Coordinates of C-alpha atoms and ligand atoms in Angstrom, one line a residue:
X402 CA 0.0 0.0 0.0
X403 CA 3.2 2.6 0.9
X404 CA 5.0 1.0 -1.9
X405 CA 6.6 4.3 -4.6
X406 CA 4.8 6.8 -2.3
X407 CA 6.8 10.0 -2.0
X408 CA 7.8 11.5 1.7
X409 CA 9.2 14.7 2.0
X410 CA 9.8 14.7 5.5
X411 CA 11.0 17.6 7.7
X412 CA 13.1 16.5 10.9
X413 CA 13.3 19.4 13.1
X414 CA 15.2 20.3 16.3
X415 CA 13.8 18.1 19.0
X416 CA 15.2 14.9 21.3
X417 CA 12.6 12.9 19.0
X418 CA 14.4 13.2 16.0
X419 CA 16.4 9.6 16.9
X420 CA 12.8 8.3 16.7
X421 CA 12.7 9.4 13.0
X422 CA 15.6 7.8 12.1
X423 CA 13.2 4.7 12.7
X424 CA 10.4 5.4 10.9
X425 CA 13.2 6.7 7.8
X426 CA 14.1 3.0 7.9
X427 CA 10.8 1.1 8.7
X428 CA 9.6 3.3 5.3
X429 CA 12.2 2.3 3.3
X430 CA 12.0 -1.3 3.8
X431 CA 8.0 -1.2 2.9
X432 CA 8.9 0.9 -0.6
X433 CA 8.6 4.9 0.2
X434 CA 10.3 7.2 -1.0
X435 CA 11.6 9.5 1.6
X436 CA 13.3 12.7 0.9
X437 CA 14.9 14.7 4.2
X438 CA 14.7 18.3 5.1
X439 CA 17.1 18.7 8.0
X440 CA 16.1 21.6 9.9
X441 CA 19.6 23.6 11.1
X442 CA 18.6 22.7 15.1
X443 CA 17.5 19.1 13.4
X444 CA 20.8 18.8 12.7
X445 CA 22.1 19.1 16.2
X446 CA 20.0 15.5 17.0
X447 CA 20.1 13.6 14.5
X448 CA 23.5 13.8 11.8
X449 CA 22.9 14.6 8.0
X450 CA 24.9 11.4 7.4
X451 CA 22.8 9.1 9.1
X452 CA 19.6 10.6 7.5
X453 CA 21.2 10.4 4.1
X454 CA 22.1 6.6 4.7
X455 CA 18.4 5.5 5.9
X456 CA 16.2 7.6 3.2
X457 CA 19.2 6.4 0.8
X458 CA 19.2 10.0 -0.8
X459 CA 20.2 13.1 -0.5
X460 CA 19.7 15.4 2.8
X461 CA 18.8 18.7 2.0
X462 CA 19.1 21.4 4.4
X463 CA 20.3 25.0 3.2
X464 CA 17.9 26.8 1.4
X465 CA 20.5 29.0 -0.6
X466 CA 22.2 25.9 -1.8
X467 CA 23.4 26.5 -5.7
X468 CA 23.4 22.9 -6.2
X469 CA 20.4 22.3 -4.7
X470 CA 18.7 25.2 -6.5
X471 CA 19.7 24.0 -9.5
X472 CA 18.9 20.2 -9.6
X473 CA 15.8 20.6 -6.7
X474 CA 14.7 23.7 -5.6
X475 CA 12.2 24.2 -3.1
X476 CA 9.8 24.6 -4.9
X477 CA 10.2 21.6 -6.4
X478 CA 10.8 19.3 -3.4
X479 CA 7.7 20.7 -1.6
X480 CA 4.9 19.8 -4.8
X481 CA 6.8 16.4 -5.7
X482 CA 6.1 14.7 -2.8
X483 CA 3.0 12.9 -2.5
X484 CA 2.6 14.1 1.9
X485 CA 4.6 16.4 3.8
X486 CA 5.4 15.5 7.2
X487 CA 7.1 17.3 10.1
X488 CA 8.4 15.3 12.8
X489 CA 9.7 16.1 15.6
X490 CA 7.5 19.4 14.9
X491 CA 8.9 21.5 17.5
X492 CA 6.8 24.5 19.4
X493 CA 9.3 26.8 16.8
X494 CA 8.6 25.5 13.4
X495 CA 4.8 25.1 14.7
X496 CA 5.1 29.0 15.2
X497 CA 6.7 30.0 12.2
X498 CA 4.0 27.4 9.9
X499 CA 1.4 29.4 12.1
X500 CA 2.4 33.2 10.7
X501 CA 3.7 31.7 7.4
X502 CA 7.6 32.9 8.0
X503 CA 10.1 31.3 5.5
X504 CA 13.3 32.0 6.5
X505 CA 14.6 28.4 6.0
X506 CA 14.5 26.0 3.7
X507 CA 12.2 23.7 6.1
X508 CA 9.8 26.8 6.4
X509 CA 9.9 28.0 2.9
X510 CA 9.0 24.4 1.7
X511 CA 6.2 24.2 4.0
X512 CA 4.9 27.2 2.6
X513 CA 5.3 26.1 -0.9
X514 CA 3.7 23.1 -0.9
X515 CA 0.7 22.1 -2.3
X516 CA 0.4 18.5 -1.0
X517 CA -1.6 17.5 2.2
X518 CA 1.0 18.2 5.5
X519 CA 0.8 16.5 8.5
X520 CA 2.6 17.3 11.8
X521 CA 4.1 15.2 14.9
X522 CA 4.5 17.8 17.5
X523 CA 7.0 16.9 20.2
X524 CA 8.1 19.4 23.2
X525 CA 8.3 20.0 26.6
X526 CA 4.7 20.1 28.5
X527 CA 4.7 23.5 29.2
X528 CA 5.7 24.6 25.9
X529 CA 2.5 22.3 24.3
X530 CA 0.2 24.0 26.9
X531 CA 1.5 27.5 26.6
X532 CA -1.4 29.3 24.8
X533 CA 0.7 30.6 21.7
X534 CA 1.4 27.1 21.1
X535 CA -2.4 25.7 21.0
X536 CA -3.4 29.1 19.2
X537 CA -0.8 27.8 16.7
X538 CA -2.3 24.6 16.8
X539 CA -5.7 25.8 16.5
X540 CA -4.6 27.7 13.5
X541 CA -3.0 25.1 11.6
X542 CA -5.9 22.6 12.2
X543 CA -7.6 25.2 10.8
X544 CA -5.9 24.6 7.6
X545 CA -6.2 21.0 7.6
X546 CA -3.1 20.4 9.0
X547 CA -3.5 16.6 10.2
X548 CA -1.5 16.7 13.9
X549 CA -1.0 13.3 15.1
X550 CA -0.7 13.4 18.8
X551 CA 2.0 14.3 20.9
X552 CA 1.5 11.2 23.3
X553 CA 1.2 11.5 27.0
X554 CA 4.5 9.9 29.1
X555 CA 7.8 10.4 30.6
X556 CA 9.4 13.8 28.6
X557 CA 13.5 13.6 28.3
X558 CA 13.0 16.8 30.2
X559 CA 12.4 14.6 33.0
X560 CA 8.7 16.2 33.4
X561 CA 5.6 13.8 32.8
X562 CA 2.8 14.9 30.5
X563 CA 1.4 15.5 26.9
X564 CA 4.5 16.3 24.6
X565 CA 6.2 13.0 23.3
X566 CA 6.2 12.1 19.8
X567 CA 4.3 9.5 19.0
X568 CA 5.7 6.2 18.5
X569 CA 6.7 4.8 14.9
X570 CA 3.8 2.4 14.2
X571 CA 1.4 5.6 14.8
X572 CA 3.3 7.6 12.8
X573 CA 3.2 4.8 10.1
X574 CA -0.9 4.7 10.4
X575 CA -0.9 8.0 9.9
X576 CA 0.8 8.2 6.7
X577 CA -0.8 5.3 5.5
X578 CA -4.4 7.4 5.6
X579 CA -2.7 10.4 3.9
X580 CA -1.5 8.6 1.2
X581 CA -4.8 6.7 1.0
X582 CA -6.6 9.5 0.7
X583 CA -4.4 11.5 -1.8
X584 CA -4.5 8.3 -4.0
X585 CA -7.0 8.5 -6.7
X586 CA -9.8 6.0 -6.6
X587 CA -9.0 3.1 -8.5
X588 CA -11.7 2.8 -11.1
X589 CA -14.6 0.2 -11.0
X590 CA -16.6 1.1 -13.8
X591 CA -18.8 -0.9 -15.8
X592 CA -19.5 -3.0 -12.0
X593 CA -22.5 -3.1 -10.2
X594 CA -22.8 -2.7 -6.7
X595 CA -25.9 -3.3 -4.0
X596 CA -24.9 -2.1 -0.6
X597 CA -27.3 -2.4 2.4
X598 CA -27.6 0.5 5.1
X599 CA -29.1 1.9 8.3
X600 CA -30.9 -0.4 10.7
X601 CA -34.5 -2.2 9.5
X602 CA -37.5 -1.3 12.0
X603 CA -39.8 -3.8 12.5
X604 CA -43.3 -3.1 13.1
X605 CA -45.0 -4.1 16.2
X606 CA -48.3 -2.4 15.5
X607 CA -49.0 0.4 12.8
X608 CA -47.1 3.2 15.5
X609 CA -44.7 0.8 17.4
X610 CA -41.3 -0.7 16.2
X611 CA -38.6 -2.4 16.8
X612 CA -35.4 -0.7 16.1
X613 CA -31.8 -0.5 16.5
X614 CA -29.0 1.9 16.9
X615 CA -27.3 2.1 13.2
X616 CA -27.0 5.7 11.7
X617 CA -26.2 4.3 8.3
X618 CA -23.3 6.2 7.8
X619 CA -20.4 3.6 7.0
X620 CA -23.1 2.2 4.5
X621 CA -23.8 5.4 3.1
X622 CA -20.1 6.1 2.6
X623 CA -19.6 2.8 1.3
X624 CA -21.5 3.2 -1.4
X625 CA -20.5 6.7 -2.2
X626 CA -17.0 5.3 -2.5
X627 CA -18.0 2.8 -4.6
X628 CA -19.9 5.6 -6.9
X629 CA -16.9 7.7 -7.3
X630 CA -14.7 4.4 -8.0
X631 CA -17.5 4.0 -11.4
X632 CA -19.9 1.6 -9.9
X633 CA -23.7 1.5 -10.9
X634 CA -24.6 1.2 -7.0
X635 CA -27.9 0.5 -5.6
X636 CA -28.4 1.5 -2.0
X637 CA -31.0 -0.5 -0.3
X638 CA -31.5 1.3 3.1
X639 CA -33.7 1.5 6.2
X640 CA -34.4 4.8 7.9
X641 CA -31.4 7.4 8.6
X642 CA -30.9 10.6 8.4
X643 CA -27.9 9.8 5.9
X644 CA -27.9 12.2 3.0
X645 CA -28.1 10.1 -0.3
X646 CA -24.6 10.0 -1.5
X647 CA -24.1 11.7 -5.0
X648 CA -24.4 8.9 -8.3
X649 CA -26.5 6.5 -5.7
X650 CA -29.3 4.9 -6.9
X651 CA -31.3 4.7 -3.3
X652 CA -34.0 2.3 -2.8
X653 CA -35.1 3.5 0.8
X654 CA -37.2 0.2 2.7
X655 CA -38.3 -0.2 6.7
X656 CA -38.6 -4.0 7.7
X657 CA -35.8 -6.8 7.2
X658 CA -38.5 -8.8 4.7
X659 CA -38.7 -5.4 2.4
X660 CA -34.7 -5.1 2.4
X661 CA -34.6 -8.5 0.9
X662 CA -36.8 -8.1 -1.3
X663 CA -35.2 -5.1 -2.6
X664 CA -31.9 -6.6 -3.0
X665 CA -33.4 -10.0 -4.5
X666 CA -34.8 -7.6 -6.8
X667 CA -31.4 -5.6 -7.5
X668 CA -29.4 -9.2 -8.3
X669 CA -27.7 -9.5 -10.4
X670 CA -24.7 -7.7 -9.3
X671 CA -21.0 -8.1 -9.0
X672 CA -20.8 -6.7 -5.0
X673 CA -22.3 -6.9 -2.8
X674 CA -22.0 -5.5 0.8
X675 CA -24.4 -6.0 4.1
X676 CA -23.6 -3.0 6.1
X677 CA -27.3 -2.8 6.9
X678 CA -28.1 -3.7 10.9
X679 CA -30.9 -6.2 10.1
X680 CA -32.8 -6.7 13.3
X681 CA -32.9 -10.2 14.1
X682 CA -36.8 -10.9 14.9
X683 CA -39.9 -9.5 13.9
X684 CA -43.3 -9.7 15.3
X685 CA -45.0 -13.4 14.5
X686 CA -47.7 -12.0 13.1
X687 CA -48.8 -8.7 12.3
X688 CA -50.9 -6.4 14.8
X689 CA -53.5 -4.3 12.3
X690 CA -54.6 -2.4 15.1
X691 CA -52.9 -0.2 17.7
X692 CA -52.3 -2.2 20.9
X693 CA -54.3 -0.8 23.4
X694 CA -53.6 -0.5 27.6
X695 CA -55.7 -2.8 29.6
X696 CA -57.0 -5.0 32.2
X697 CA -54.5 -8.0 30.8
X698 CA -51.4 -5.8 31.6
X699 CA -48.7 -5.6 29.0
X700 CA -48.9 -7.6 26.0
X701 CA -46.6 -10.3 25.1
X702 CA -44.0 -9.4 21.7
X703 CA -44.5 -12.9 19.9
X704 CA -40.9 -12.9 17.8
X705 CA -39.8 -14.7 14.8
X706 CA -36.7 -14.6 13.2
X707 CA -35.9 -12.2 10.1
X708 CA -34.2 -13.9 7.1
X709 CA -30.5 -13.7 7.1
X710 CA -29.9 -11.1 3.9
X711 CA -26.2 -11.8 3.9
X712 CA -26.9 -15.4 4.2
X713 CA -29.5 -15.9 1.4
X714 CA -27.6 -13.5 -0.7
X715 CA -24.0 -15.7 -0.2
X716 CA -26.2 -19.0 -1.5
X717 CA -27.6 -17.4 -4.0
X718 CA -28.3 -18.6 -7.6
X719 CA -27.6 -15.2 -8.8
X720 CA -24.3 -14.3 -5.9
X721 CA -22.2 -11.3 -6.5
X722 CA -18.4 -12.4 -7.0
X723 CA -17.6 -10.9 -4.0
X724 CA -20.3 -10.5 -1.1
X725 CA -19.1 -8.6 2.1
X726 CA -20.7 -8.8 5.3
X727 CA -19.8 -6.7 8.7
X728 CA -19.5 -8.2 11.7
X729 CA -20.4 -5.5 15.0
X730 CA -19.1 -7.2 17.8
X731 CA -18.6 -6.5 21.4
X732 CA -15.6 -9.0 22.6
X733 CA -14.2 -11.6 21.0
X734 CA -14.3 -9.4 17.7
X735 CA -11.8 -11.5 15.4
X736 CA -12.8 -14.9 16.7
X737 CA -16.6 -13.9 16.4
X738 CA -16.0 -12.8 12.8
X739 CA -13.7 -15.6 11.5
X740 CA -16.4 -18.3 12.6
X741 CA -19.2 -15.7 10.8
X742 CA -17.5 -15.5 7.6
X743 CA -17.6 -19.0 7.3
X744 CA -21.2 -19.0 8.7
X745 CA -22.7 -16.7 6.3
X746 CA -20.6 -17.9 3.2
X747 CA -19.3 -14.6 2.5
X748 CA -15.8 -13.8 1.4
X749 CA -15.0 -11.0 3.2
X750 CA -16.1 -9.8 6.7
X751 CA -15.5 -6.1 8.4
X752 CA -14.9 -6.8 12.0
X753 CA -16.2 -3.9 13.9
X754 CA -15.3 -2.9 17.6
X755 CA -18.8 -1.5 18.5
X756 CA -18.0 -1.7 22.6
X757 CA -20.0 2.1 23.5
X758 CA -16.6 2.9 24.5
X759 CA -15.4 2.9 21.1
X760 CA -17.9 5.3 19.8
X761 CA -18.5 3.5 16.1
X762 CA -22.4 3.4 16.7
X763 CA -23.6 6.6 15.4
X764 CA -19.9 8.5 15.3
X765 CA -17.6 9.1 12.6
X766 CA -15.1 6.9 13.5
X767 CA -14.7 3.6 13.3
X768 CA -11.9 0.9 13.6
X769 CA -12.3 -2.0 11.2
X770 CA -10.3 -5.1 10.6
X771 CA -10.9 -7.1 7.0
X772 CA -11.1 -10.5 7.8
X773 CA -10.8 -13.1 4.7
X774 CA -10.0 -16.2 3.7
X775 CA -6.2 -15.3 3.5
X776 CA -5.9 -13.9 7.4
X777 CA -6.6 -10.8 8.9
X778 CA -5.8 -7.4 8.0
X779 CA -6.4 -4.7 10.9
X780 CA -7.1 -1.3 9.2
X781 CA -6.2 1.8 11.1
X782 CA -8.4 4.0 13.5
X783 CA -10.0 6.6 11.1
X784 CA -13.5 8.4 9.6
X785 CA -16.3 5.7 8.3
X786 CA -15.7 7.8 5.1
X787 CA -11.7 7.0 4.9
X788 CA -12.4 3.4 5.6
X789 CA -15.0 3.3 2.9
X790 CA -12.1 4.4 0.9
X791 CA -9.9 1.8 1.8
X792 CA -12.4 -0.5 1.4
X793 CA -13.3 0.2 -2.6
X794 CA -9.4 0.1 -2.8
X795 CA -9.4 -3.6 -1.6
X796 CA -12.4 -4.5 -3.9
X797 CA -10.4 -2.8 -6.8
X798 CA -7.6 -4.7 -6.3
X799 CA -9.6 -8.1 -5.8
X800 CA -11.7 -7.6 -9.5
X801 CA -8.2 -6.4 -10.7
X802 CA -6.3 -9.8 -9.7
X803 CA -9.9 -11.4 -10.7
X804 CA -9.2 -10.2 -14.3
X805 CA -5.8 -10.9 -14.3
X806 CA -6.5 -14.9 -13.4
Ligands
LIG2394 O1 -25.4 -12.1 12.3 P1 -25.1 -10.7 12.4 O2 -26.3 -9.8 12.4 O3 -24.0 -10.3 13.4 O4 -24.3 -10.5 11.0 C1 -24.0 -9.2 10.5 C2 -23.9 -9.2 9.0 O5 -25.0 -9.9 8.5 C3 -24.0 -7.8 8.5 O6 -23.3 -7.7 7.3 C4 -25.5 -7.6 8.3 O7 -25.8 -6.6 7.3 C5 -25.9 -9.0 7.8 N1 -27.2 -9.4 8.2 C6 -28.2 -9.6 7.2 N2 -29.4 -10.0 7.5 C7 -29.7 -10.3 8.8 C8 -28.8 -10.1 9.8 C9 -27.5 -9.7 9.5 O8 -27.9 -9.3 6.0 N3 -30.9 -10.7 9.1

């Protein structure tokens, strides 16, 4: 996935900058290119030498270089990177992005660039709290900077607090999602898609249901992703409040029977994906009338069970190439969705962390892990949108390697 991506990174003049030496080399050995910008304090941390050895190219760190000028100027090495990233981002350069001064070449590259930056800040925890440096910080988030943490912990200052830099696998996730989402969308065009959203209510009487949490939103994105990748999608969704993402054809349904129906209906199709939360029962039979309060005391729910739409849609005489189920758990998550793959007969499963701690129900977050029949692949923390990105990028892939069989 990191494999020809282009780094410019920009070590600046912090005790973290060893750390960076790190992620130079655990880039390098998974493809990216990394090109250095050694800040003049950077310098006195971390040597020019070593940098140049791990990124395996030049260091560059004198903005009135002739050489430089003439076979990279700044200009240059700012806009043909693919991400910019500052690390150890220091309460200084964090200052001088803030008011836009250029008076190095670190600075002046910054301000050149056109590609997406992100920032690691690292600094003593007074110097993070002090309010020019979060009214910097507020500024540059302003901007859409991405800043990824500091971390909390023990400071080389010797003071405990917020101000590390963030370890190298974070700093790796990071990147990962910029890259990802300044990659253009591999194109699926000519495929059809039928993605299920939202949750299903279930009527208990003509007023009453029985529904669930699910906003619809990772469904929704899904098959906006899937849109702008060329797809003919149908969105088959329950009620939620989910604007209808642009190119979607949106079939919008209440009960778990209806959302079958609709996507029997929609077959055939080369993908599917249940992202829907079906409800599991429905009442046994259905109440024409209100239920009214009375003598009796509270009626009694009779329940059935709702069809299985992933199931039915997995043994299907019309199935999708590739059907992809989700699978919300609460513990157990990877165990649980292994032994579900299997059960429903799809090929791919999103194991989802939906513990309330977590947030996923309803938020914008989520943390997914693609479970298939080669092993598991844990995706990184990040917006139901980003991982609907990833996701079309897997699917790509998969018809891609299809056609190449
Ligand atoms: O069995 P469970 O509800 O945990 O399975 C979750 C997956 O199955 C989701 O992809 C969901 O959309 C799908 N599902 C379904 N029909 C059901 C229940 C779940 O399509 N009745």
């Amino acid at each position: 996935m990191l494999s020809g991506k282009r780094l410019l990174l920009i070590i600046g003049g912090g005790i973290a900058a060893y750390k960076v030496l790190e992620l130079i080399r655990r880039l390098r050995d998974r493809g990216v290119d990394v090109r250095c910008v050694l800040t003049e304090a950077g310098a006195q941390f971390v040597t020019p030498l070593a940098v140049a050895a791990l990124s395996e190219n030049k260091v560059y760190q004198a903005l009135f270089s002739l050489t430089d000028e003439s076979e990279m100027g700044h200009i240059r090495l700012s806009r043909e990177a693919d991400v910019v990233l500052v690390a150890p981002a220091t309460a200084n350069l964090m200052a001088k992005m803030a008011a836009g001064i250029a008076d190095d070449l670190a600075t002046t590259a910054l301000l050149a660039t056109d590609k997406p930056v992100l920032i690691a800040p690292s600094m003593n925890l007074f110097m993070w709290q002090h309010a020019a440096t979060q009214a910097n910080l507020a500024t540059l988030k302003a901007r859409g900077i991405t800043v990824i943490g500091p971390a909390a912990g023990n400071l080389a200052c010797g003071e405990v607090g917020s101000g590390r830099l963030v370890d190298v696998p974070d700093l790796i996730s990071a990147l990962e999602e910029a890259f990802l989402a300044n990659t253009p969308l591999p194109s699926l065009v000519g495929k059809r898609a039928i993605v299920t959203s939202g949750p299903t209510h279930e009527p208990i009487d003509p007023v009453r249901y029985i529904a669930n949490r699910s906003s619809g939103k990772q469904g929704h994105a899904i098959a906006g992703a899937l849109a702008a990748a060329g797809m003919r999608v149908t969105l088959i969704s329950g009620p939620t409040q989910e604007p209808t993402p642009a190119g979607v054809k949106l079939q919008a349904v209440e009960s778990a029977q209806q959302m079958l129906n609709a996507v029997e209906a929609a077959l055939p199709a080369d993908l599917f994906i249940g992202a829907a939360a079906v409800a599991d029962w429905r009442m046994a039979s259905a109440v024409d009338q209100k239920l009214k309060k009375g003598d009796g005391g509270p009626p009694a729910l009779h329940l059935t069970e709702n069809p299985d739409i992933l199931k039915t849609v997995a043994h299907h005489a019309k199935r999708p190439a590739l059907v992809v189920g989700f699978a919300a758990e609460t513990e157990n998550l990877l165990e649980h969705a292994t032994a579900k793959r299997l059960r429903k007969g799809c090929d791919w499963i999103l194991a989802n962390d939906v513990s309330p701690s977590t947030g996923t129900f309803g938020g914008d977050y989520t943390s997914l892990s693609l479970v298939t029949a080669a092993g598991i692949a844990p995706w990184p923390h990040a917006t139901k949108a980003e991982a609907a990105r990833r996701l079309t990028h897997a699917i790509a892939t998969y018809f891609s390697t299809l056609r190449d069989a």
